[in-house]
PDB file of C-alpha atoms in Angstrom:
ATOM      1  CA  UNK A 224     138.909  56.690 100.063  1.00  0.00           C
ATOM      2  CA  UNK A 225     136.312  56.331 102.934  1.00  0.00           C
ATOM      3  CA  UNK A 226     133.992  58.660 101.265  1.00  0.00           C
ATOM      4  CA  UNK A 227     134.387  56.796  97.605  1.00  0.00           C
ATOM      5  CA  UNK A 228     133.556  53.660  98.596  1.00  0.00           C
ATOM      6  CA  UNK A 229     130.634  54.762 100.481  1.00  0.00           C
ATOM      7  CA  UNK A 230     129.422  57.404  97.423  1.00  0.00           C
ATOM      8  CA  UNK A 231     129.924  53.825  95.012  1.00  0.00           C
ATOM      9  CA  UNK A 232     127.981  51.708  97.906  1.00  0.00           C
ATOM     10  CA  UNK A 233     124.931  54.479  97.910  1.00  0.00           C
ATOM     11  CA  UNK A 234     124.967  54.938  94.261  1.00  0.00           C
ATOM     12  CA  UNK A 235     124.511  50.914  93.330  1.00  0.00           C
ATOM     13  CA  UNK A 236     121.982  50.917  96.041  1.00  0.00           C
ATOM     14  CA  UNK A 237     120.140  53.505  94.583  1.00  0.00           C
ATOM     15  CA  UNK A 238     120.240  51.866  91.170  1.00  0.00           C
ATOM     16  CA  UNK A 239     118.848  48.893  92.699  1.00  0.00           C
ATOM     17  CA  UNK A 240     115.688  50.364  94.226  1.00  0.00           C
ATOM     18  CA  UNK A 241     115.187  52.481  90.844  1.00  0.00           C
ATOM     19  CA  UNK A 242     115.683  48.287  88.700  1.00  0.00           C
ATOM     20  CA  UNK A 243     113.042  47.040  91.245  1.00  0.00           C
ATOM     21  CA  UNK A 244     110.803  50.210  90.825  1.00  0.00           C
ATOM     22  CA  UNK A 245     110.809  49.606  87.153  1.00  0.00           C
ATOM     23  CA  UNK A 246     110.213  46.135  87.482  1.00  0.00           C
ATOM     24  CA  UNK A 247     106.830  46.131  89.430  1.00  0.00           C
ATOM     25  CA  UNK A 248     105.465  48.587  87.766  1.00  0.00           C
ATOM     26  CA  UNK A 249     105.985  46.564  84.500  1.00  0.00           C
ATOM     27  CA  UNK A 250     104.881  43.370  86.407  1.00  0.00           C
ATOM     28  CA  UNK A 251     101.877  45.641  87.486  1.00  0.00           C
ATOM     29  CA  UNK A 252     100.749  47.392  83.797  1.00  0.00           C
ATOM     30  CA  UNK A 253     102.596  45.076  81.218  1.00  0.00           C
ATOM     31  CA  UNK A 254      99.859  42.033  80.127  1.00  0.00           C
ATOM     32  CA  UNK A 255     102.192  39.167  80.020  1.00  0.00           C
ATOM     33  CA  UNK A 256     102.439  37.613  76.910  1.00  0.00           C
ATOM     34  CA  UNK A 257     100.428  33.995  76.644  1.00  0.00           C
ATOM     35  CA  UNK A 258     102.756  31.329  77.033  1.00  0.00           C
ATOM     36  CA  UNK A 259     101.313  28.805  78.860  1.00  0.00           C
ATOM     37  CA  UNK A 260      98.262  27.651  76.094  1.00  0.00           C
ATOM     38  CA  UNK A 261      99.702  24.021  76.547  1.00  0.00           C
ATOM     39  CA  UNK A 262      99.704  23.967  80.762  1.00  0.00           C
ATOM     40  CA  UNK A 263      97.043  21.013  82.007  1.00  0.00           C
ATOM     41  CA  UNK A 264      94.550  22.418  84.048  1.00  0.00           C
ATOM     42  CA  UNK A 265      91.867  20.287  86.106  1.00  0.00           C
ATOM     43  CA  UNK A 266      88.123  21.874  85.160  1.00  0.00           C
ATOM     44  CA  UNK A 267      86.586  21.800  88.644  1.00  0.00           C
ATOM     45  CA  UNK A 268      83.117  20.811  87.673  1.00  0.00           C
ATOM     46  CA  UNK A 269      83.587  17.616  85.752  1.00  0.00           C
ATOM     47  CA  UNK A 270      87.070  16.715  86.911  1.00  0.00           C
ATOM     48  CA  UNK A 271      88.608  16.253  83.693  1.00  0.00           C
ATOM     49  CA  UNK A 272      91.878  17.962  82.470  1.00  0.00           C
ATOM     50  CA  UNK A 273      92.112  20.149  79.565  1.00  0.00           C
ATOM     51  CA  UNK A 274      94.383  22.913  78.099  1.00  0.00           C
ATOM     52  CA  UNK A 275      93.916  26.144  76.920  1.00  0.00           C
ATOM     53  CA  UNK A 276      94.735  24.798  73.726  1.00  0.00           C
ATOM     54  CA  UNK A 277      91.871  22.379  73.800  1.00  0.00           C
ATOM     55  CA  UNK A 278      89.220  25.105  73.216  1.00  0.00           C
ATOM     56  CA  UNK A 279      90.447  25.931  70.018  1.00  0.00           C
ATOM     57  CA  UNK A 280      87.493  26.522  67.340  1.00  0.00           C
ATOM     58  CA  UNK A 281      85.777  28.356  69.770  1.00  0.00           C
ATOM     59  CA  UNK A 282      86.220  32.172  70.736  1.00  0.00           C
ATOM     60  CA  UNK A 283      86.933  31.784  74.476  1.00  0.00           C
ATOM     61  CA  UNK A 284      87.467  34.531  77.519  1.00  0.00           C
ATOM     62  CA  UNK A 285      90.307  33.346  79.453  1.00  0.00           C
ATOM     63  CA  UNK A 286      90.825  34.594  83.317  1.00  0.00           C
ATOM     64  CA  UNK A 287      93.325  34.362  85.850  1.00  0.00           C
ATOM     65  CA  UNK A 288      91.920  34.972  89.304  1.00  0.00           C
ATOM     66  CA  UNK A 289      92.103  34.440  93.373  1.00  0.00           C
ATOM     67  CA  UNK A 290      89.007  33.563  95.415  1.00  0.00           C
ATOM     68  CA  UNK A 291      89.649  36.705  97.410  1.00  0.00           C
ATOM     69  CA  UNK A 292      89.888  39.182  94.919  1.00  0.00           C
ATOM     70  CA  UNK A 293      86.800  41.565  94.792  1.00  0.00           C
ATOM     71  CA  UNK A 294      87.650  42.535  90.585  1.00  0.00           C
ATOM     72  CA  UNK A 295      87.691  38.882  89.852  1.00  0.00           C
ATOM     73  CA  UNK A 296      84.609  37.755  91.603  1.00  0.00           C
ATOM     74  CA  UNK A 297      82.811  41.329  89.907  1.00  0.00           C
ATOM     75  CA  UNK A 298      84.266  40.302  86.369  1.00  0.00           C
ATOM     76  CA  UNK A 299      82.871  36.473  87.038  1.00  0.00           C
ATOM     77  CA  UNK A 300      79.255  38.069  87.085  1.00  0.00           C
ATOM     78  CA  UNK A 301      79.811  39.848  84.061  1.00  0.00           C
ATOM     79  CA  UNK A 302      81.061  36.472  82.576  1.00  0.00           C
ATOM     80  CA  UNK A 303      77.669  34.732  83.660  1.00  0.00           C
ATOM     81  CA  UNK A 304      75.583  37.619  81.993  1.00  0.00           C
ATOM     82  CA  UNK A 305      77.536  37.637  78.999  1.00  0.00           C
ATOM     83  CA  UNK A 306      77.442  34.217  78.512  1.00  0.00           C
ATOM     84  CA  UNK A 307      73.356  33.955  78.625  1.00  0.00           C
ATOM     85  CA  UNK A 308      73.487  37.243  76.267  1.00  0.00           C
ATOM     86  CA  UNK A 309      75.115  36.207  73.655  1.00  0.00           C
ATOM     87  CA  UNK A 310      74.119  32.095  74.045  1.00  0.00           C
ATOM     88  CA  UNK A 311      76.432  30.337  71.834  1.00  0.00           C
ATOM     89  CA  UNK A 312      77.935  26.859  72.283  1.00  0.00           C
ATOM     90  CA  UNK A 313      80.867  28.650  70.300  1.00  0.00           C
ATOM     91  CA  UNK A 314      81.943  30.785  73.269  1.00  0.00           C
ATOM     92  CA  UNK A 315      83.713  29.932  76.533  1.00  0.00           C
ATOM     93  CA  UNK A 316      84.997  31.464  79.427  1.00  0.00           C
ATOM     94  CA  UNK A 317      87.714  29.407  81.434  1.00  0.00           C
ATOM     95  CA  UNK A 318      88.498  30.786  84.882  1.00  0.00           C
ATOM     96  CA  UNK A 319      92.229  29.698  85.914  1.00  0.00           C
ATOM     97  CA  UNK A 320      93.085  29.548  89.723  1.00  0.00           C
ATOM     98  CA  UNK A 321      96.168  28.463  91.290  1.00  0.00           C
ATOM     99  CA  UNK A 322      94.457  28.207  94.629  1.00  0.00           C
ATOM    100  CA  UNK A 323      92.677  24.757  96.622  1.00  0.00           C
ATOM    101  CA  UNK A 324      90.622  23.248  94.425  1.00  0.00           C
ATOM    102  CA  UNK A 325      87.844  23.426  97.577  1.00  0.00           C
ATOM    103  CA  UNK A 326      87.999  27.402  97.666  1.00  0.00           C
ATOM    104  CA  UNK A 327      87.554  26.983  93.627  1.00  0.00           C
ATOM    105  CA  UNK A 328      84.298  24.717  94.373  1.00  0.00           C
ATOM    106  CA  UNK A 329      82.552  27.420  96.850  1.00  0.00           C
ATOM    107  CA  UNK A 330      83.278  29.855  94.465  1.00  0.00           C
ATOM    108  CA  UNK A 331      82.068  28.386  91.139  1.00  0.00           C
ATOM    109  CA  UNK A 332      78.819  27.240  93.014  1.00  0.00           C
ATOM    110  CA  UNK A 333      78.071  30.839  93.427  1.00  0.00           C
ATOM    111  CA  UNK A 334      77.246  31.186  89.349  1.00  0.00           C
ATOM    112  CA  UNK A 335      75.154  29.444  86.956  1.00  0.00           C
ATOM    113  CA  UNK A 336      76.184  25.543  86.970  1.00  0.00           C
ATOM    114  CA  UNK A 337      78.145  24.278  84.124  1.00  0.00           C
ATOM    115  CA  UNK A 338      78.469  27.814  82.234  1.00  0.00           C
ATOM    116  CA  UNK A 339      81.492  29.686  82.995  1.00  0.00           C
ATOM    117  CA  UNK A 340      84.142  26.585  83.591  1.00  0.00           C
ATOM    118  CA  UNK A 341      86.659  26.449  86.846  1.00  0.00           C
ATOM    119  CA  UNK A 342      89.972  25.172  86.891  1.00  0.00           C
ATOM    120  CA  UNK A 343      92.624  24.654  88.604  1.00  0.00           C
ATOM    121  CA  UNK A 344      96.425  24.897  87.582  1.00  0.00           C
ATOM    122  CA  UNK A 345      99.079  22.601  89.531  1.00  0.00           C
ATOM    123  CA  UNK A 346     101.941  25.169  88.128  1.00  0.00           C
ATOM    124  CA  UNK A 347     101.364  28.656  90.096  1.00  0.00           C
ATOM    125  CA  UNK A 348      99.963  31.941  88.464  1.00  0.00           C
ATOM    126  CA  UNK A 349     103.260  33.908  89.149  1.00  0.00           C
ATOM    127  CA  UNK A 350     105.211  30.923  87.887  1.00  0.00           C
ATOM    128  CA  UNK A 351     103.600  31.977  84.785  1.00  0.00           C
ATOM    129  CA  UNK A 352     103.538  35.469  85.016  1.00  0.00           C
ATOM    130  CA  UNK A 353     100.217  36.233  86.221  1.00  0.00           C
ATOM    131  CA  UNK A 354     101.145  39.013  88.642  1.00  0.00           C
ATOM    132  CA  UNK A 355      97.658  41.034  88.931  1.00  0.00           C
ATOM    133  CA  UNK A 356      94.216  39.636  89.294  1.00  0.00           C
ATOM    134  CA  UNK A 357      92.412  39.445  87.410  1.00  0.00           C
ATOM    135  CA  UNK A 358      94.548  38.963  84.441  1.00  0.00           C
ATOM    136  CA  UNK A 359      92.120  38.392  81.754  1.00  0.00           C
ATOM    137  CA  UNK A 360      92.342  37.496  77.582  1.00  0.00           C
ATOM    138  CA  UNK A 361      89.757  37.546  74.535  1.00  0.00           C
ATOM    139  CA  UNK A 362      91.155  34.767  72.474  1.00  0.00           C
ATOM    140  CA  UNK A 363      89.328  34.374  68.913  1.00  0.00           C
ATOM    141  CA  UNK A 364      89.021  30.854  67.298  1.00  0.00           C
ATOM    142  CA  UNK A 365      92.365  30.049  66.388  1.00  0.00           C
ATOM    143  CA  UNK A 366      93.456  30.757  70.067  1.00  0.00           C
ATOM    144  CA  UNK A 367      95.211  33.810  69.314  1.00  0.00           C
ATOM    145  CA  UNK A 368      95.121  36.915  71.707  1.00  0.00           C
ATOM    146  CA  UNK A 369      92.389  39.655  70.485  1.00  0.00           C
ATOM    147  CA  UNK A 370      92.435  41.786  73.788  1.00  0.00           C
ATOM    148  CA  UNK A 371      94.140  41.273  77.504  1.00  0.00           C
ATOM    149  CA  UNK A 372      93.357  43.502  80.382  1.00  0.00           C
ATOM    150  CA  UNK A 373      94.291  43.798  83.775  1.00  0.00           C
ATOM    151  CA  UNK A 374      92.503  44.274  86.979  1.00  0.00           C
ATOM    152  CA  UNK A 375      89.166  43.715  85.955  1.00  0.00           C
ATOM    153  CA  UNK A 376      86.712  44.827  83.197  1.00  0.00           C
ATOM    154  CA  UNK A 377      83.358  45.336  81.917  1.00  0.00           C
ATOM    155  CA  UNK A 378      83.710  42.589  78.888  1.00  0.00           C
ATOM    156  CA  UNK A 379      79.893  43.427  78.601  1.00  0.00           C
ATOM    157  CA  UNK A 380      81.487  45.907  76.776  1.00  0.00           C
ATOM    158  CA  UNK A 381      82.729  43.402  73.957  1.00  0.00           C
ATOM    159  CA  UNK A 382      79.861  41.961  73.165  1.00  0.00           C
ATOM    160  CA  UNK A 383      79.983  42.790  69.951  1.00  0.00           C
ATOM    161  CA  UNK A 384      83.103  42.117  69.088  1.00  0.00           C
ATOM    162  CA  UNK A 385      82.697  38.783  70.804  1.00  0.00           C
ATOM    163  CA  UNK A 386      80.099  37.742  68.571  1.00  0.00           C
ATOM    164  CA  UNK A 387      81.442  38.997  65.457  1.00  0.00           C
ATOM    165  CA  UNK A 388      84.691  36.874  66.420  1.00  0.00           C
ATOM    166  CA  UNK A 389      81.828  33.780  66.784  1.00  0.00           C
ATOM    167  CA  UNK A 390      80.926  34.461  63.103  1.00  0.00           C
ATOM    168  CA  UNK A 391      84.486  34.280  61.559  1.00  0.00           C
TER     169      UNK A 391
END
């Protein structure tokens, strides 16, 4: 009897380290779906509020990030290169933190004022299911998701397709 309950007891524990193992790595490779369009978020710079939802009409690069992640910081540079490349008052690039709005400051004052915008979102990344930084999405004009990618990327890359979504 001894031996059963202890061969149940290892089994369920084993079962639970192999559901949390399967978990993180989906929490770690799965882009989560966008939910959260409609959250308020306080834009840094001009200390207004605004929504995802808000920059409808325009195609619009949407990032999840920490001050003290090196991807997100690299990616941010991208963003302010990308944004003088292809120059078009049709394309944004919203940069969503969870963290002190002060940390947000020193960081935005490190790229070219008023281009790529800061905010900051009372409701917590993980709360929404932002898990990995950078989590970052290509929406096109109707807000819908064109691309999402994790852990930083060279949207350089998608310059093309960035301005061909611009022209729809």
């Amino acid at each position: 009897m001894k031996n059963k309950l202890s061969s149940i007891i290892f089994s369920i524990l084993i079962l639970l380290v192999i559901g949390w193992g399967i978990m993180w790595y989906m929490r770690k490779t799965i882009v989560p779906e966008m939910k959260f369009q409609s959250s308020e978020l306080h834009l840094t710079g001009s200390n207004t509020n605004t929504t995802i939802n808000d920059l409808r009409g325009n195609v619009v690069i949407v990032s999840f990030f920490q001050t003290w992640c090196g991807p997100c910081i690299q990616e941010m540079y991208v963003f302010d290169e990308l944004l003088a490349s292809v120059n078009s008052s049709n394309f944004k690039i919203l940069c969503i933190s969870d963290e002190d709005t002060n940390r947000i400051n020193k960081l935005q004052s490190r790229f070219t004022p008023g281009k790529i915008m800061f905010a900051y979102s009372a409701k917590s990344l993980a709360s929404i299911g932002i898990h990995v930084y950078p989590t970052t999405y290509l929406l096109n004009k109707k807000g819908e998701v064109i691309q999402s990618k994790l852990e930083g990327y060279n949207w350089a890359l998608e310059k093309e397709t960035i301005e061909k979504l611009i022209t729809e």
